[in-house]
Short mmCIF file of C-alpha atoms in Angstrom, two decimals:
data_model
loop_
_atom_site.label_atom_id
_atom_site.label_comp_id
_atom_site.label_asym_id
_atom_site.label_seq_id
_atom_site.Cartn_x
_atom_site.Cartn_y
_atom_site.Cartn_z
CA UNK B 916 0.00 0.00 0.00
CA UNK B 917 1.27 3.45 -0.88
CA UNK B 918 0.78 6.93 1.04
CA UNK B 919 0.67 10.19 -0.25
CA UNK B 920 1.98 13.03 1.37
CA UNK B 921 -0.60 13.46 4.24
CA UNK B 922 -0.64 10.03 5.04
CA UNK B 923 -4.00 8.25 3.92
CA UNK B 924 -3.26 4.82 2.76
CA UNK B 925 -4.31 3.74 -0.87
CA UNK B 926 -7.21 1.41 -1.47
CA UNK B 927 -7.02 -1.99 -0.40
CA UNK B 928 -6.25 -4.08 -3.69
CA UNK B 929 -8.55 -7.02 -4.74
CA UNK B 930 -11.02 -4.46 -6.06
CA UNK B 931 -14.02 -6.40 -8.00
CA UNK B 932 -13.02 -6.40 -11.55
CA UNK B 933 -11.38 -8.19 -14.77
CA UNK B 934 -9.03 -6.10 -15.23
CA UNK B 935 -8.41 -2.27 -14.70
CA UNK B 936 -6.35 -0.09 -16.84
CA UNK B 937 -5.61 3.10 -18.78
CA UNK B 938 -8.22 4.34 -22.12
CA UNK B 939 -7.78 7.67 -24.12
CA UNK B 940 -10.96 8.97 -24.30
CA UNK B 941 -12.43 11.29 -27.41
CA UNK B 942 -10.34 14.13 -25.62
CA UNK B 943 -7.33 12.42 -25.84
CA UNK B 944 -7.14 12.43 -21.70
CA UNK B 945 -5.83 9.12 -20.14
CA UNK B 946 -9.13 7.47 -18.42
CA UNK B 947 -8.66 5.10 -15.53
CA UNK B 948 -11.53 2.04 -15.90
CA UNK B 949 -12.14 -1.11 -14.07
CA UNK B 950 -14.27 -4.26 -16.27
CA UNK B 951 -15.74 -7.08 -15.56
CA UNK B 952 -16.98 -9.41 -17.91
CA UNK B 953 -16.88 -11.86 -21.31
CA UNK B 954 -15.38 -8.77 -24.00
CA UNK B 955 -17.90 -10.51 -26.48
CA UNK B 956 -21.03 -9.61 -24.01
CA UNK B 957 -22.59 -6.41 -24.55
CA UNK B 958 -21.38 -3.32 -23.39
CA UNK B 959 -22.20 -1.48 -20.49
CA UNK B 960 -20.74 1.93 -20.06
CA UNK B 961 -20.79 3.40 -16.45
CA UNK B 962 -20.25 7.19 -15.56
CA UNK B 963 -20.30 8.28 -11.93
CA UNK B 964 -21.48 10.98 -10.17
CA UNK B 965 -19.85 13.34 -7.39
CA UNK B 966 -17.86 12.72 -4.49
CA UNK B 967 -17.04 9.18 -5.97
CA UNK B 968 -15.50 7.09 -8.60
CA UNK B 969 -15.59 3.78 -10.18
CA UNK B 970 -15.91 2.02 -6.91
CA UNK B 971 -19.28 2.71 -6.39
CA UNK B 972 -20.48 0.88 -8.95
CA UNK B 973 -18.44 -2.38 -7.43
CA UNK B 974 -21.84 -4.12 -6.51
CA UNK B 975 -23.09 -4.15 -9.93
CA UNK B 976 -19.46 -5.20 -11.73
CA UNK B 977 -20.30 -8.37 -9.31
CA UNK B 978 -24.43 -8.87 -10.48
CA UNK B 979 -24.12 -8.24 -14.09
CA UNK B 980 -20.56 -9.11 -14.91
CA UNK B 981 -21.19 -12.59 -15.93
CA UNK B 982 -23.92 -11.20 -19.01
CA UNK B 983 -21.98 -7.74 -20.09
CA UNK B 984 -18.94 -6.32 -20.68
CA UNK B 985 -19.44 -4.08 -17.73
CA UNK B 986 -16.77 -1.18 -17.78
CA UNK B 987 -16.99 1.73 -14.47
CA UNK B 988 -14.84 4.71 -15.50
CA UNK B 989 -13.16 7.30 -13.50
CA UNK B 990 -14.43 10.69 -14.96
CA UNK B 991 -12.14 13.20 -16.19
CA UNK B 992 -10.40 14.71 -13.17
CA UNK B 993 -11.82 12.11 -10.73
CA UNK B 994 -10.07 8.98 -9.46
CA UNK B 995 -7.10 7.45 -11.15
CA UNK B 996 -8.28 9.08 -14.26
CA UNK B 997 -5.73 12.15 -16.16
CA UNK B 998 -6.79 15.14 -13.88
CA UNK B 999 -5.89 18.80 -16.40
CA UNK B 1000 -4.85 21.29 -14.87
CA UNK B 1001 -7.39 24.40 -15.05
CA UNK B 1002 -11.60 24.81 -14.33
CA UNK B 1003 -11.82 25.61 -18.82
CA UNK B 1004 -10.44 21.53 -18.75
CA UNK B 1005 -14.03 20.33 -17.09
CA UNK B 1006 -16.32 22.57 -19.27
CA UNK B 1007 -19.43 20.48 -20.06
CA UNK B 1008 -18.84 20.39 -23.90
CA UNK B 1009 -15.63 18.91 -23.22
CA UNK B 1010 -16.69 16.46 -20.61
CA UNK B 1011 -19.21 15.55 -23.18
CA UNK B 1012 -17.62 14.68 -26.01
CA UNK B 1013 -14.55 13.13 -24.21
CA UNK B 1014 -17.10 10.50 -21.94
CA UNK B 1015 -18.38 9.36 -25.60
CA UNK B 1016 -18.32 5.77 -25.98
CA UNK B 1017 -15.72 4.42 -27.96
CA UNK B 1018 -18.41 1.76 -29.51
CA UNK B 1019 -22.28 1.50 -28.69
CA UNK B 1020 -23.21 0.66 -25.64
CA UNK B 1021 -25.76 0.73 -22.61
CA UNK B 1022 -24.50 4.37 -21.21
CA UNK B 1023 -25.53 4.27 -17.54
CA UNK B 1024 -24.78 7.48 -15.60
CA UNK B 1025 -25.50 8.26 -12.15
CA UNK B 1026 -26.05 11.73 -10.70
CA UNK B 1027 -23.51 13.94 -12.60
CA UNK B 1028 -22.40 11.01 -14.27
CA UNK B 1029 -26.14 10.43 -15.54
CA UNK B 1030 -26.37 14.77 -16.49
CA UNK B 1031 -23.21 13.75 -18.79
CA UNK B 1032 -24.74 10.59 -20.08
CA UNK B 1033 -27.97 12.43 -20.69
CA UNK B 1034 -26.00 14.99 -23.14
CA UNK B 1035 -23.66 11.97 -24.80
CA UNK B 1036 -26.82 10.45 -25.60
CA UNK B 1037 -28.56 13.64 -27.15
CA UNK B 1038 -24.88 14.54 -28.60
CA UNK B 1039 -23.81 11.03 -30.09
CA UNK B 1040 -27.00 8.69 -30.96
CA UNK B 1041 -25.37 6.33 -32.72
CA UNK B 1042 -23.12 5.19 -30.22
CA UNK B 1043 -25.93 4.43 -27.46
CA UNK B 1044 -27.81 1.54 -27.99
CA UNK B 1045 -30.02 2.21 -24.53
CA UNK B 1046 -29.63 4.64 -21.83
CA UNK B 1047 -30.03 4.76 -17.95
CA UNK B 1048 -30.16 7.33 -15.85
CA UNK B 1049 -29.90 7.37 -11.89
CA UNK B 1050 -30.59 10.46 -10.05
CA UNK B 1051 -29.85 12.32 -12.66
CA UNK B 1052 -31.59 15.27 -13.87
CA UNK B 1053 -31.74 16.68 -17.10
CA UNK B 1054 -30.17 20.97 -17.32
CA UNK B 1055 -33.14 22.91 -18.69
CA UNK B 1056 -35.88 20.60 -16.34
CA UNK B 1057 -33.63 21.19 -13.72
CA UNK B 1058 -33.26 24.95 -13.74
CA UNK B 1059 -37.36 25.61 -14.29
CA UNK B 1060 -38.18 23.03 -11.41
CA UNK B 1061 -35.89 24.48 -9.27
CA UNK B 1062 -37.62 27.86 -9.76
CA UNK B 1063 -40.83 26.64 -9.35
CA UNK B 1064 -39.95 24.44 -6.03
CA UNK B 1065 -37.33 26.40 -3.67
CA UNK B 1066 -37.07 23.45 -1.63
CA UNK B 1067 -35.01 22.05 -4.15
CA UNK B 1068 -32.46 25.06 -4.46
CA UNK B 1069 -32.18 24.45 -0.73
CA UNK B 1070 -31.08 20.62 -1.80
CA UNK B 1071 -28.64 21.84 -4.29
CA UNK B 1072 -27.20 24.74 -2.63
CA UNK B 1073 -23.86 22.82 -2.54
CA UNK B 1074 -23.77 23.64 -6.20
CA UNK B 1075 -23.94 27.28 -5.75
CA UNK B 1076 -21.55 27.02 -2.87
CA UNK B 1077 -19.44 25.19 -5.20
CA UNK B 1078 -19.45 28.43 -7.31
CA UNK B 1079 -16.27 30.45 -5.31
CA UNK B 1080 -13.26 30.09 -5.91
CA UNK B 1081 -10.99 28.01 -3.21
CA UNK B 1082 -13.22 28.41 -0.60
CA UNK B 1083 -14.98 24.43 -1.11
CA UNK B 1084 -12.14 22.74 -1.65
CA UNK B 1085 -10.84 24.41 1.87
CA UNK B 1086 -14.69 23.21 3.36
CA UNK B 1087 -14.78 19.69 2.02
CA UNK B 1088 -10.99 19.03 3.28
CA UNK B 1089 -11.25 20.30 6.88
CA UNK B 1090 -10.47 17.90 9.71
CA UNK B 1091 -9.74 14.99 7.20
CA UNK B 1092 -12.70 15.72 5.04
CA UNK B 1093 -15.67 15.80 7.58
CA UNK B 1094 -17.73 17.49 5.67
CA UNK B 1095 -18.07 14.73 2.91
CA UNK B 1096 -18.22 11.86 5.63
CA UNK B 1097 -20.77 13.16 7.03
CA UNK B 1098 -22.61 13.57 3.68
CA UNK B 1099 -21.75 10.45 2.63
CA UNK B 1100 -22.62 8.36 6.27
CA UNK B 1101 -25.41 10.36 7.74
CA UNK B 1102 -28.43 8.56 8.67
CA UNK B 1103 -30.80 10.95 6.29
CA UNK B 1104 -28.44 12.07 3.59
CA UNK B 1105 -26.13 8.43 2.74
CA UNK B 1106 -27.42 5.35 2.04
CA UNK B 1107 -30.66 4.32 3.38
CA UNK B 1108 -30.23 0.36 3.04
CA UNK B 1109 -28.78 -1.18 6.70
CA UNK B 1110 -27.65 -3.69 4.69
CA UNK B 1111 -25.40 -1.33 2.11
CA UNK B 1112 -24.46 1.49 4.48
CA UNK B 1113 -20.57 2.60 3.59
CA UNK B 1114 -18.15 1.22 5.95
CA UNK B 1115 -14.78 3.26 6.86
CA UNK B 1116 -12.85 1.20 4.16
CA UNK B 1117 -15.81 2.58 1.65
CA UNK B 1118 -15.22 5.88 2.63
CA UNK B 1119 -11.52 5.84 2.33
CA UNK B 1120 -11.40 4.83 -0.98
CA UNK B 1121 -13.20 8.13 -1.95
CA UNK B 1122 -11.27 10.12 0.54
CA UNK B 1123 -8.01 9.08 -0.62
CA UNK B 1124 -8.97 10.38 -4.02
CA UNK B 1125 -9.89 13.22 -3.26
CA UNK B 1126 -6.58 13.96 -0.80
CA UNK B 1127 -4.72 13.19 -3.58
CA UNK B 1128 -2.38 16.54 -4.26
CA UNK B 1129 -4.91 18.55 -6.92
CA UNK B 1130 -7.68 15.51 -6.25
CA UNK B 1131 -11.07 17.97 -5.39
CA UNK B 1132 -10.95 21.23 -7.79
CA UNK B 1133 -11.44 19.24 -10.79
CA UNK B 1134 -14.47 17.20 -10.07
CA UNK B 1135 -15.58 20.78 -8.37
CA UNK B 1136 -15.05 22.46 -11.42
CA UNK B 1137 -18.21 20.32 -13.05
CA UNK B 1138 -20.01 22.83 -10.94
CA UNK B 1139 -17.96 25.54 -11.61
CA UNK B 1140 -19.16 25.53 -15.19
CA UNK B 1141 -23.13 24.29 -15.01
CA UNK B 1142 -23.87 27.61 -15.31
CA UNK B 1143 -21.63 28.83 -18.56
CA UNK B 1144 -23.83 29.17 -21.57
CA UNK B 1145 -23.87 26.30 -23.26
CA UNK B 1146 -26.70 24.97 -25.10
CA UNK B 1147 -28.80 22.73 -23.66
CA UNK B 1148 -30.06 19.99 -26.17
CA UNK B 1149 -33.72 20.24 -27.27
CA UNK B 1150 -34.89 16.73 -28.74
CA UNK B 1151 -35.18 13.74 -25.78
CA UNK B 1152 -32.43 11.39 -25.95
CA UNK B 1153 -32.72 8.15 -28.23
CA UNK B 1154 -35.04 5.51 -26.60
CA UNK B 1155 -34.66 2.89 -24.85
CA UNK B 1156 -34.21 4.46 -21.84
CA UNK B 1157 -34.84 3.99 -18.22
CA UNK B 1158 -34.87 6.62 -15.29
CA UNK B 1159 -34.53 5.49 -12.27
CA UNK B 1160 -34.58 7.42 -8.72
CA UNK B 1161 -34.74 6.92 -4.99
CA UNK B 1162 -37.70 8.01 -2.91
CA UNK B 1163 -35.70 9.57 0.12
CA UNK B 1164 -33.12 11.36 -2.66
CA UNK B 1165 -31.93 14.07 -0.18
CA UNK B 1166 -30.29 16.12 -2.72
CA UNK B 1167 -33.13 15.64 -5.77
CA UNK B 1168 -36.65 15.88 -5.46
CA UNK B 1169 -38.50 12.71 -6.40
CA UNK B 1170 -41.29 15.34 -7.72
CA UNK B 1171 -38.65 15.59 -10.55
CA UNK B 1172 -39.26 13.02 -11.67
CA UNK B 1173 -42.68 13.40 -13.59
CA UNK B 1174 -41.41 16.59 -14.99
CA UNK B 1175 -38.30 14.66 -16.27
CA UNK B 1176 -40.76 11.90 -18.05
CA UNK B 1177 -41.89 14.82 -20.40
CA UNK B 1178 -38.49 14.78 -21.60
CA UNK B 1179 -37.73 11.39 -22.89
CA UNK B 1180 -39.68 9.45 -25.50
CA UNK B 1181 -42.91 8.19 -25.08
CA UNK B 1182 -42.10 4.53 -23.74
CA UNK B 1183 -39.41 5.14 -21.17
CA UNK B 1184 -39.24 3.12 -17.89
CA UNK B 1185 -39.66 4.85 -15.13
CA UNK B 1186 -39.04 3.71 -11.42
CA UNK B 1187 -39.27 4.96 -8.43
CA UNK B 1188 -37.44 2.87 -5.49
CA UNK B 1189 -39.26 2.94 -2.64
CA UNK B 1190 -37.22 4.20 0.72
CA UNK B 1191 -33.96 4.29 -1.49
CA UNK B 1192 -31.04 7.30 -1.32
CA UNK B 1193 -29.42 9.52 -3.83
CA UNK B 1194 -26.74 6.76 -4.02
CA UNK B 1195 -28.83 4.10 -5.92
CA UNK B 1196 -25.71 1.95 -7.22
CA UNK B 1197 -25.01 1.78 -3.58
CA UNK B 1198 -28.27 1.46 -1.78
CA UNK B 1199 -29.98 -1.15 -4.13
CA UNK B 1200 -28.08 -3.18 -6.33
CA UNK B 1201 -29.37 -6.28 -6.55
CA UNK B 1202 -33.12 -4.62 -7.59
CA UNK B 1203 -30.66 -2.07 -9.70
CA UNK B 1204 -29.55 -5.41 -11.25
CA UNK B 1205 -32.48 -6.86 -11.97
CA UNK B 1206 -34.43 -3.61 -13.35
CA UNK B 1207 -31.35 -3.67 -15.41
CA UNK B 1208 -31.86 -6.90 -16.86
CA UNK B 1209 -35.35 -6.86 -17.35
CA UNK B 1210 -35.25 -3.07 -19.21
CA UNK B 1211 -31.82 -5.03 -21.64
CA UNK B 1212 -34.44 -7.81 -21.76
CA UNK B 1213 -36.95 -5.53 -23.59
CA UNK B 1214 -39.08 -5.51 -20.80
CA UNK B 1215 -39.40 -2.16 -20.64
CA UNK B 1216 -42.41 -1.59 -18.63
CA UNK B 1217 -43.45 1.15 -15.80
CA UNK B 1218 -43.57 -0.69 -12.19
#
C-alpha cells in the first residue's frame, strides 16, 4: 500500500473487476476504468457521479458481470483518471464529447455522471444503444423546477456554494474531510439500506482520491461551469431508456421526476425505489440489477 503526502493509505487491492487499466478517451485524456466481464457480451458503459469514482459501482461489476462487458470509469479529473490542470479543462462540452463511448453501448450514468450521459446520448446517438439514468436530472428541467420548487435550491445549494473560488475545496478538506463523511454516512443524507451502508474502508477509498495533491478542484469544477452558456439539447435522448430514482433522494426531489418523463420518448421506464437514497448503485443493487436486466431484456415496462 502506498501513502501520499498526508498520510491516507491507498485502497485496499482485490477491487471487483477483470481487469483495470488506462483508455484515451475522445479528448485524448488518459481514463482510468475497471471491467468485468466476457469482451464478447454487450457493453455497459458506467459514468459516476460526485464525491465518488468507479468504486461505487463495485456491486453491480459483481451482479451483471457474468452477461456484459461491464466497464466503471473514473471521470475526467476524478479517481485514477488524467486530472488537467485548469476549471476551462471540465467545461461540459468537453466532458461531453470526451465520456463518448468508444463503440455502442448501454450508457448508464449516475447523478452527474447520468447529467453527462444524458447529453452523450442527445450529442452522439449512434453510439448508445439504450440509456439509464440514476438520479440524474436533465439541465433545462432542472433549472425551471428548481424555480418553481425552492425546496429544491435548498437541496442543491452545494452547487452554488461550489461556485467560489478556493473556498470548497478548503470546506470539504477540513479535519480529514468531515464534511463529505458526514454527507456520505449520515443517517438521512447516505445510504438508506442497513444492509449497504458505507463502511470506513468505503469511505476511504473516496477520501483518498480526493486527498490526492490537486484531487477535489477538478471534479468541483463540473459545478464551476453548469452555469456557462452552453446549449442545452432540445430533442429527448434516443429511446430505450430507463430513469430510475430513490424516494428519500436528499439532494433531488423525487417530484422531478414526472417533470423529467416529459423529456424522454414516449415509452421510457420509469421507477421509483421505494425508501432508497441519492446513491442508488449503492443502496440497491441487486433490484438495480435486476431492473437492469429486465429493461436489456426488452421488458421495458413502468412498475
Amino acid at each position: 500500500m502506498s501513502r501520499h503526502p498526508g498520510g491516507r493509505a491507498s485502497p485496499v487491492s482485490g477491487q471487483p473487476g477483470d481487469s483495470d487499466g488506462p483508455v484515451t478517451g475522445g479528448s485524448g485524456l488518459r481514463l482510468h476504468y475497471v471491467t468485468k466481464g466476457p469482451p464478447e457480451a454487450p457493453l455497459l458503459l458506467l459514468l459516476h457521479g460526485f464525491p465518488q469514482t468507479w468504486y461505487c459501482w463495485r456491486h453491480l461489476l459483481r451482479e451483471l458481470g457474468s452477461s456484459f462487458q461491464v466497464v466503471a470509469l473514473d471521470l475526467p479529473g476524478c479517481g485514477a483518471s488524467e486530472k488537467p490542470p485548469g476549471r476551462d479543462s471540465y467545461q461540459l462540452e468537453l466532458l461531453r464529447d470526451g465520456s463518448a463511448a468508444p463503440a455502442k453501448c448501454t450508457l448508464v450514468g449516475h447523478d452527474w455522471g447520468g447529467l453527462l450521459a444524458w447529453e452523450v446520448a442527445c450529442s452522439h446517438p449512434a453510439l448508445v444503444q439504450s440509456l439509464v439514468l440514476m438520479a440524474a436530472p436533465q439541465r433545462g428541467a432542472m433549472a425551471a423546477f428548481s424555480l418553481c420548487h425552492p425546496s429544491q435550491l435548498l437541496r442543491s445549494s452545494y452547487a452554488f456554494l461550489f461556485q467560489l473560488p478556493w473556498l470548497p475545496e478548503l470546506l470539504l478538506s477540513l479535519a480529514d474531510f468531515e464534511l463529505v463523511r458526514t454527507v456520505m454516512m449520515s443517517p438521512w443524507l447516505g445510504v438508506q439500506n442497513p444492509a449497504q451502508r458505507l463502511t470506513e474502508e468505503d469511505l476511504e477509498v473516496y477520501l483518498y482520491s480526493l486527498s490526492q495533491p490537486g484531487g477535489l478542484s477538478p471534479p468541483i469544477h463540473y459545478y464551476r461551469n453548469l452555469f456557462r452558456d452552453s446549449p442545452i439539447p432540445r430533442e429527448p435522448p434516443p429511446p430505450p431508456t430507463l430513469l430510475l430514482w430513490g424516494s428519500h433522494d436528499a439532494f433531488l426531489d423525487p417530484r422531478l421526476v414526472p417533470v423529467l418523463s416529459h423529456r424522454l420518448r414516449p415509452g421510457a421506464s420509469i421507477h421509483l425505489l421505494p425508501g432508497a437514497s441519492h446513491w442508488l448503485p449503492e443502496d440497491q443493487p441487486q433490484a438495480l440489477a435486476h431492473i437492469l436486466r429486465t429493461f436489456l431484456a426488452g421488458g421495458h415496462q413502468h412498475p
